[in-house]
Structure formats: C-alpha cells, structure tokens
Amino acid sequence: MKTCSLNDFMAEINPWLDKDYIKEAHLNDKGHFILQFRDGMKNVYYIDDCNEAQIKKVLKDLKSKGIPVTE
C-alpha cells in the first residue's frame, strides 16, 4: 500500500487514465483506493489529505472516462 496526497495520487495515475489499462477502481472497507489493472496488477493507495467526498469525486471522474467503478 502506498500513502500519498490526493495531488500525488492524481499525478501518479494520470498516465493510466484509460479503460485499456485500468480494469476497475473502488474503495475498500478501510477507505483505501484500489486500482485493478488489466495485466493482473493491483495498486492500493491510502490518500491521507482528503475526505471521502473528494475520493468519491475521483471515482466519478474515472467512471466518466469509461473506467469501471465499483461503489
């Protein structure tokens, strides 16, 4: 698991913001942001400088880009 700020998280995932790379995105029961990639890899993030509403906005933005989001 990687701990980061929301800005660092967005900068890190920016190159992957495509449904061809990201298979699915969701929050787990601990509030960690999970990205499942099409190649079988999974990244877990704890974003430590924002609230749940901000995280849900990120999920909504991913969904609008065609990335499957489980809520």
PDB file of C-alpha atoms in Angstrom:
ATOM      1  CA  MET A   1       0.000   0.000   0.000  1.00  0.00           C
ATOM      2  CA  LYS A   2       1.202   3.472  -0.844  1.00  0.00           C
ATOM      3  CA  THR A   3       0.350   6.528   1.273  1.00  0.00           C
ATOM      4  CA  CYS A   4       0.151   9.760  -0.687  1.00  0.00           C
ATOM      5  CA  SER A   5      -1.618  13.078  -1.083  1.00  0.00           C
ATOM      6  CA  LEU A   6      -4.515  13.474  -3.485  1.00  0.00           C
ATOM      7  CA  ASN A   7      -2.351  15.576  -5.818  1.00  0.00           C
ATOM      8  CA  ASP A   8       0.420  12.955  -5.839  1.00  0.00           C
ATOM      9  CA  PHE A   9      -2.153  10.210  -6.435  1.00  0.00           C
ATOM     10  CA  MET A  10      -3.680  12.044  -9.399  1.00  0.00           C
ATOM     11  CA  ALA A  11      -0.227  12.698 -10.883  1.00  0.00           C
ATOM     12  CA  GLU A  12       0.694   9.029 -10.495  1.00  0.00           C
ATOM     13  CA  ILE A  13      -2.446   7.630 -12.123  1.00  0.00           C
ATOM     14  CA  ASN A  14      -2.628  10.225 -14.906  1.00  0.00           C
ATOM     15  CA  PRO A  15      -0.699   8.067 -17.447  1.00  0.00           C
ATOM     16  CA  TRP A  16      -3.129   5.168 -16.816  1.00  0.00           C
ATOM     17  CA  LEU A  17      -6.408   7.084 -17.099  1.00  0.00           C
ATOM     18  CA  ASP A  18      -7.757   4.817 -19.776  1.00  0.00           C
ATOM     19  CA  LYS A  19     -10.077   1.827 -19.708  1.00  0.00           C
ATOM     20  CA  ASP A  20      -7.431  -0.064 -21.708  1.00  0.00           C
ATOM     21  CA  TYR A  21      -5.144  -0.034 -18.646  1.00  0.00           C
ATOM     22  CA  ILE A  22      -7.426   0.113 -15.613  1.00  0.00           C
ATOM     23  CA  LYS A  23      -9.803  -2.811 -15.267  1.00  0.00           C
ATOM     24  CA  GLU A  24     -11.627  -1.461 -12.216  1.00  0.00           C
ATOM     25  CA  ALA A  25     -11.438   1.101  -9.416  1.00  0.00           C
ATOM     26  CA  HIS A  26     -13.069   1.062  -5.987  1.00  0.00           C
ATOM     27  CA  LEU A  27     -12.749   1.913  -2.305  1.00  0.00           C
ATOM     28  CA  ASN A  28     -12.343  -0.968   0.099  1.00  0.00           C
ATOM     29  CA  ASP A  29     -13.966  -1.163   3.535  1.00  0.00           C
ATOM     30  CA  LYS A  30     -10.944   0.607   5.079  1.00  0.00           C
ATOM     31  CA  GLY A  31     -11.214   3.587   2.721  1.00  0.00           C
ATOM     32  CA  HIS A  32      -8.233   2.572   0.606  1.00  0.00           C
ATOM     33  CA  PHE A  33      -8.376   3.350  -3.105  1.00  0.00           C
ATOM     34  CA  ILE A  34      -7.878   0.173  -5.163  1.00  0.00           C
ATOM     35  CA  LEU A  35      -6.909   0.112  -8.836  1.00  0.00           C
ATOM     36  CA  GLN A  36      -7.072  -3.234 -10.668  1.00  0.00           C
ATOM     37  CA  PHE A  37      -5.140  -3.264 -13.927  1.00  0.00           C
ATOM     38  CA  ARG A  38      -5.834  -5.383 -17.000  1.00  0.00           C
ATOM     39  CA  ASP A  39      -2.446  -7.100 -16.659  1.00  0.00           C
ATOM     40  CA  GLY A  40      -3.471  -8.523 -13.264  1.00  0.00           C
ATOM     41  CA  MET A  41      -1.620  -5.991 -11.121  1.00  0.00           C
ATOM     42  CA  LYS A  42      -3.349  -4.230  -8.241  1.00  0.00           C
ATOM     43  CA  ASN A  43      -2.296  -0.972  -6.580  1.00  0.00           C
ATOM     44  CA  VAL A  44      -3.614   0.051  -3.165  1.00  0.00           C
ATOM     45  CA  TYR A  45      -3.448   3.680  -2.058  1.00  0.00           C
ATOM     46  CA  TYR A  46      -4.167   5.437   1.206  1.00  0.00           C
ATOM     47  CA  ILE A  47      -4.788   9.073   0.320  1.00  0.00           C
ATOM     48  CA  ASP A  48      -4.102  10.937   3.527  1.00  0.00           C
ATOM     49  CA  ASP A  49      -5.068  14.541   2.821  1.00  0.00           C
ATOM     50  CA  CYS A  50      -8.689  14.400   1.690  1.00  0.00           C
ATOM     51  CA  ASN A  51     -12.124  13.230   2.744  1.00  0.00           C
ATOM     52  CA  GLU A  52     -14.439  10.537   1.426  1.00  0.00           C
ATOM     53  CA  ALA A  53     -16.408  13.008  -0.713  1.00  0.00           C
ATOM     54  CA  GLN A  54     -13.228  14.000  -2.557  1.00  0.00           C
ATOM     55  CA  ILE A  55     -12.344  10.340  -3.143  1.00  0.00           C
ATOM     56  CA  LYS A  56     -15.849   9.653  -4.452  1.00  0.00           C
ATOM     57  CA  LYS A  57     -15.421  12.560  -6.882  1.00  0.00           C
ATOM     58  CA  VAL A  58     -12.258  10.887  -8.204  1.00  0.00           C
ATOM     59  CA  LEU A  59     -14.222   7.642  -8.651  1.00  0.00           C
ATOM     60  CA  LYS A  60     -16.959   9.556 -10.501  1.00  0.00           C
ATOM     61  CA  ASP A  61     -14.350  11.136 -12.788  1.00  0.00           C
ATOM     62  CA  LEU A  62     -12.836   7.711 -13.534  1.00  0.00           C
ATOM     63  CA  LYS A  63     -16.300   6.365 -14.327  1.00  0.00           C
ATOM     64  CA  SER A  64     -16.898   9.249 -16.757  1.00  0.00           C
ATOM     65  CA  LYS A  65     -13.703   8.192 -18.583  1.00  0.00           C
ATOM     66  CA  GLY A  66     -15.164   4.706 -19.128  1.00  0.00           C
ATOM     67  CA  ILE A  67     -13.281   3.002 -16.295  1.00  0.00           C
ATOM     68  CA  PRO A  68     -15.494   0.544 -14.384  1.00  0.00           C
ATOM     69  CA  VAL A  69     -16.054   1.710 -10.806  1.00  0.00           C
ATOM     70  CA  THR A  70     -17.487  -0.427  -8.025  1.00  0.00           C
ATOM     71  CA  GLU A  71     -19.151   1.620  -5.306  1.00  0.00           C
TER      72      GLU A  71
END
